[in-house]
mmCIF file of C-alpha atoms in Angstrom:
data_model
loop_
_atom_site.group_PDB
_atom_site.id
_atom_site.type_symbol
_atom_site.label_atom_id
_atom_site.label_comp_id
_atom_site.label_asym_id
_atom_site.label_seq_id
_atom_site.Cartn_x
_atom_site.Cartn_y
_atom_site.Cartn_z
ATOM 1 C CA MET A 1 41.230 -50.742 27.022
ATOM 2 C CA ALA A 2 40.016 -52.848 24.092
ATOM 3 C CA ARG A 3 38.035 -55.067 26.490
ATOM 4 C CA VAL A 4 36.309 -52.117 28.215
ATOM 5 C CA LEU A 5 35.283 -50.322 25.044
ATOM 6 C CA PRO A 6 32.454 -52.725 24.023
ATOM 7 C CA VAL A 7 31.020 -52.589 27.552
ATOM 8 C CA VAL A 8 31.089 -48.765 27.554
ATOM 9 C CA VAL A 9 29.471 -48.616 24.104
ATOM 10 C CA ALA A 10 26.751 -51.090 25.189
ATOM 11 C CA LEU A 11 26.118 -49.067 28.365
ATOM 12 C CA ILE A 12 25.920 -45.740 26.485
ATOM 13 C CA LEU A 13 23.582 -47.320 23.918
ATOM 14 C CA ALA A 14 21.326 -48.726 26.671
ATOM 15 C CA VAL A 15 21.178 -45.388 28.523
ATOM 16 C CA TYR A 16 20.378 -43.498 25.312
ATOM 17 C CA ALA A 17 17.639 -45.983 24.312
ATOM 18 C CA LEU A 18 16.122 -45.971 27.834
ATOM 19 C CA ILE A 19 15.986 -42.151 28.015
ATOM 20 C CA ASP A 20 14.574 -41.990 24.477
ATOM 21 C CA CYS A 21 11.894 -44.546 25.378
ATOM 22 C CA LEU A 22 10.950 -42.643 28.539
ATOM 23 C CA GLN A 23 10.621 -39.338 26.672
ATOM 24 C CA THR A 24 8.581 -40.759 23.795
ATOM 25 C CA ASP A 25 4.814 -40.333 24.007
ATOM 26 C CA SER A 26 3.066 -43.668 24.619
ATOM 27 C CA ALA A 27 0.683 -43.087 21.710
ATOM 28 C CA ARG A 28 3.606 -42.848 19.281
ATOM 29 C CA ILE A 29 5.428 -46.056 20.274
ATOM 30 C CA ARG A 30 5.125 -48.876 17.707
ATOM 31 C CA SER A 31 4.357 -52.562 18.341
ATOM 32 C CA LEU A 32 4.633 -52.888 22.205
ATOM 33 C CA ASN A 33 3.732 -50.630 25.136
ATOM 34 C CA LYS A 34 6.262 -48.444 26.953
ATOM 35 C CA PRO A 35 6.905 -50.708 30.038
ATOM 36 C CA ALA A 36 7.591 -53.701 27.765
ATOM 37 C CA TRP A 37 10.137 -51.723 25.746
ATOM 38 C CA MET A 38 11.886 -50.510 28.917
ATOM 39 C CA ALA A 39 12.170 -54.112 30.129
ATOM 40 C CA ILE A 40 13.590 -55.239 26.759
ATOM 41 C CA ILE A 41 16.141 -52.391 26.751
ATOM 42 C CA LEU A 42 17.329 -53.191 30.325
ATOM 43 C CA LEU A 43 17.193 -57.013 30.243
ATOM 44 C CA ILE A 44 18.672 -57.705 26.806
ATOM 45 C CA PRO A 45 21.979 -55.830 26.563
ATOM 46 C CA VAL A 46 23.024 -54.496 23.143
ATOM 47 C CA VAL A 47 20.153 -56.241 21.290
ATOM 48 C CA GLY A 48 17.363 -54.562 23.372
ATOM 49 C CA PRO A 49 18.496 -50.976 22.657
ATOM 50 C CA ILE A 50 19.055 -51.805 18.972
ATOM 51 C CA LEU A 51 15.560 -53.332 18.732
ATOM 52 C CA TRP A 52 14.099 -50.164 20.309
ATOM 53 C CA LEU A 53 15.905 -47.905 17.881
ATOM 54 C CA VAL A 54 14.931 -50.004 14.850
ATOM 55 C CA THR A 55 11.362 -51.187 15.556
ATOM 56 C CA GLY A 56 9.906 -49.512 18.651
ATOM 57 C CA LYS A 57 10.964 -45.922 18.245
ATOM 58 C CA PRO A 58 8.613 -43.858 16.152
ATOM 59 C CA GLY A 59 10.202 -43.049 12.839
ATOM 60 C CA ALA A 60 10.828 -39.560 11.720
ATOM 61 C CA GLN A 61 7.482 -38.321 10.562
ATOM 62 C CA PRO A 62 7.554 -36.427 7.362
ATOM 63 C CA ARG A 63 7.219 -32.784 8.056
ATOM 64 C CA PRO A 64 4.173 -31.239 6.562
ATOM 65 C CA ARG A 65 5.186 -29.363 3.503
ATOM 66 C CA PRO A 66 4.571 -25.705 3.756
ATOM 67 C CA ALA A 67 1.818 -24.488 1.555
ATOM 68 C CA ALA A 68 2.822 -22.886 -1.654
ATOM 69 C CA PRO A 69 4.313 -19.543 -0.781
ATOM 70 C CA LYS A 70 1.917 -16.693 -1.164
ATOM 71 C CA ALA A 71 2.714 -14.288 -3.866
ATOM 72 C CA ALA A 72 4.615 -11.360 -2.493
ATOM 73 C CA PRO A 73 2.450 -8.295 -2.206
ATOM 74 C CA LEU A 74 2.805 -6.013 -5.176
ATOM 75 C CA PRO A 75 4.001 -2.482 -4.651
ATOM 76 C CA PRO A 76 1.171 0.020 -5.174
ATOM 77 C CA ASP A 77 2.459 1.292 -8.500
ATOM 78 C CA ASP A 78 2.426 -2.285 -9.922
ATOM 79 C CA ASN A 79 -0.857 -3.410 -8.375
ATOM 80 C CA PRO A 80 -3.602 -3.129 -11.015
ATOM 81 C CA GLU A 81 -6.375 -3.229 -8.412
ATOM 82 C CA PHE A 82 -4.836 -0.328 -6.490
ATOM 83 C CA LEU A 83 -4.370 1.682 -9.696
ATOM 84 C CA ARG A 84 -8.001 0.991 -10.703
ATOM 85 C CA GLU A 85 -9.161 2.244 -7.286
ATOM 86 C CA LEU A 86 -7.092 5.405 -7.752
ATOM 87 C CA ARG A 87 -8.613 6.037 -11.192
ATOM 88 C CA ASN A 88 -12.104 5.548 -9.786
ATOM 89 C CA LEU A 89 -11.305 7.880 -6.920
ATOM 90 C CA ASP A 90 -9.915 10.475 -9.350
ATOM 91 C CA ASP A 91 -13.063 10.225 -11.458
ATOM 92 C CA GLU A 92 -15.246 10.688 -8.380
ATOM 93 C CA HIS A 93 -13.226 13.708 -7.273
ATOM 94 C CA GLU A 94 -13.351 15.232 -10.758
ATOM 95 C CA LYS A 95 -17.127 14.779 -10.885
ATOM 96 C CA LEU A 96 -17.531 16.319 -7.428
ATOM 97 C CA LEU A 97 -15.277 19.245 -8.376
ATOM 98 C CA ASN A 98 -17.298 19.886 -11.555
ATOM 99 C CA GLU A 99 -20.525 19.844 -9.534
ATOM 100 C CA TRP A 100 -19.066 22.357 -7.067
ATOM 101 C CA GLU A 101 -17.858 24.645 -9.854
ATOM 102 C CA GLU A 102 -21.274 24.543 -11.559
ATOM 103 C CA SER A 103 -23.001 25.261 -8.266
ATOM 104 C CA LEU A 104 -20.653 28.195 -7.620
ATOM 105 C CA ARG A 105 -21.261 29.648 -11.104
ATOM 106 C CA ARG A 106 -25.010 29.340 -10.669
ATOM 107 C CA ARG A 107 -24.933 31.003 -7.236
ATOM 108 C CA GLU A 108 -22.694 33.839 -8.539
ATOM 109 C CA GLU A 109 -25.099 34.509 -11.403
ATOM 110 C CA GLU A 110 -28.063 34.560 -9.018
ATOM 111 C CA TYR A 111 -26.201 36.921 -6.712
ATOM 112 C CA ARG A 112 -25.304 39.287 -9.588
ATOM 113 C CA LYS A 113 -28.927 39.370 -10.705
ATOM 114 C CA GLN A 114 -30.082 40.232 -7.198
ATOM 115 C CA HIS A 115 -27.253 42.713 -6.412
ATOM 116 C CA PRO A 116 -26.093 44.543 -9.555
ATOM 117 C CA ASP A 117 -22.818 46.473 -9.171
ATOM 118 C CA PRO A 118 -23.197 50.125 -10.310
ATOM 119 C CA ASN A 119 -19.451 50.390 -11.153
ATOM 120 C CA VAL A 120 -19.490 47.479 -13.597
ATOM 121 C CA PRO A 121 -20.942 48.413 -16.997
ATOM 122 C CA ASP A 122 -23.758 46.265 -18.291
ATOM 123 C CA PRO A 123 -22.385 44.250 -21.231
ATOM 124 C CA GLY A 124 -25.644 44.688 -23.190
ATOM 125 C CA ALA A 125 -25.691 48.505 -22.863
ATOM 126 C CA GLY A 126 -22.986 49.185 -25.498
ATOM 127 C CA ALA A 127 -19.890 51.381 -25.274
ATOM 128 C CA PRO A 128 -19.830 54.284 -22.850
ATOM 129 C CA ASP A 129 -20.258 57.810 -24.267
ATOM 130 C CA GLU A 130 -17.209 59.742 -25.358
ATOM 131 C CA LYS A 131 -18.487 62.763 -23.487
ATOM 132 C CA LYS A 132 -18.075 60.988 -20.165
ATOM 133 C CA LYS A 133 -14.307 60.520 -20.673
ATOM 134 C CA PRO A 134 -12.269 62.889 -18.536
ATOM 135 C CA LYS A 135 -10.167 65.430 -20.414
ATOM 136 C CA ARG A 136 -6.412 65.165 -20.057
ATOM 137 C CA GLU A 137 -4.393 68.133 -18.922
ATOM 138 C CA ASP A 138 -1.861 67.873 -21.785
ATOM 139 C CA GLY A 139 -4.588 68.893 -24.219
ATOM 140 C CA GLY A 140 -4.656 65.605 -26.123
ATOM 141 C CA ALA A 141 -1.080 65.865 -27.413
ATOM 142 C CA GLU A 142 -0.646 62.132 -27.054
ATOM 143 C CA GLU A 143 -3.715 61.484 -29.169
ATOM 144 C CA GLU A 144 -2.475 63.911 -31.803
ATOM 145 C CA LEU A 145 0.853 62.086 -32.064
ATOM 146 C CA ARG A 146 -0.931 58.770 -32.409
ATOM 147 C CA LYS A 147 -3.032 60.122 -35.289
ATOM 148 C CA ARG A 148 0.052 61.322 -37.147
ATOM 149 C CA GLY A 149 1.864 58.001 -36.590
ATOM 150 C CA ASP A 150 4.718 59.819 -34.947
ATOM 151 C CA GLY A 151 5.749 58.504 -31.568
ATOM 152 C CA GLY A 152 7.575 61.716 -30.845
ATOM 153 C CA ASP A 153 11.016 60.158 -31.026
ATOM 154 C CA ASP A 154 13.483 62.207 -32.987
ATOM 155 C CA ASP A 155 16.034 59.346 -32.865
ATOM 156 C CA ALA A 156 13.932 57.102 -35.059
ATOM 157 C CA ARG A 157 15.029 58.869 -38.308
#
């Protein structure tokens, strides 16, 4: 078994190097072209595959480093730009609302001037006459009690 082991290792090494050489892109192979490396691997046992792995095989190319990670997006309540947009939007809405309210007041005043309501007393005309008040059926007893300061409760003594 000890005599077969070096032969098996040399054969496995040669097969691995040959398959690796065949799968490697020709533009990436260093020093010689692909057919020359295959001949070296097959014709020079043990040394040929080792030479391929050390000098002919393209080395591991450094992976491009990923760019600096982007800052994670801020949640809306922490994003100053979003909050500024909200404030601006609130200001715009407030201004629009004030314009609408002013327009409504102005149109209501114009309407009242054009269509006066006979049931609403004119604020500049003064208080209505006492004569126009309807008389109560109880003969003004409530008014009499109010004048005397007596609420009519006998329990208050």
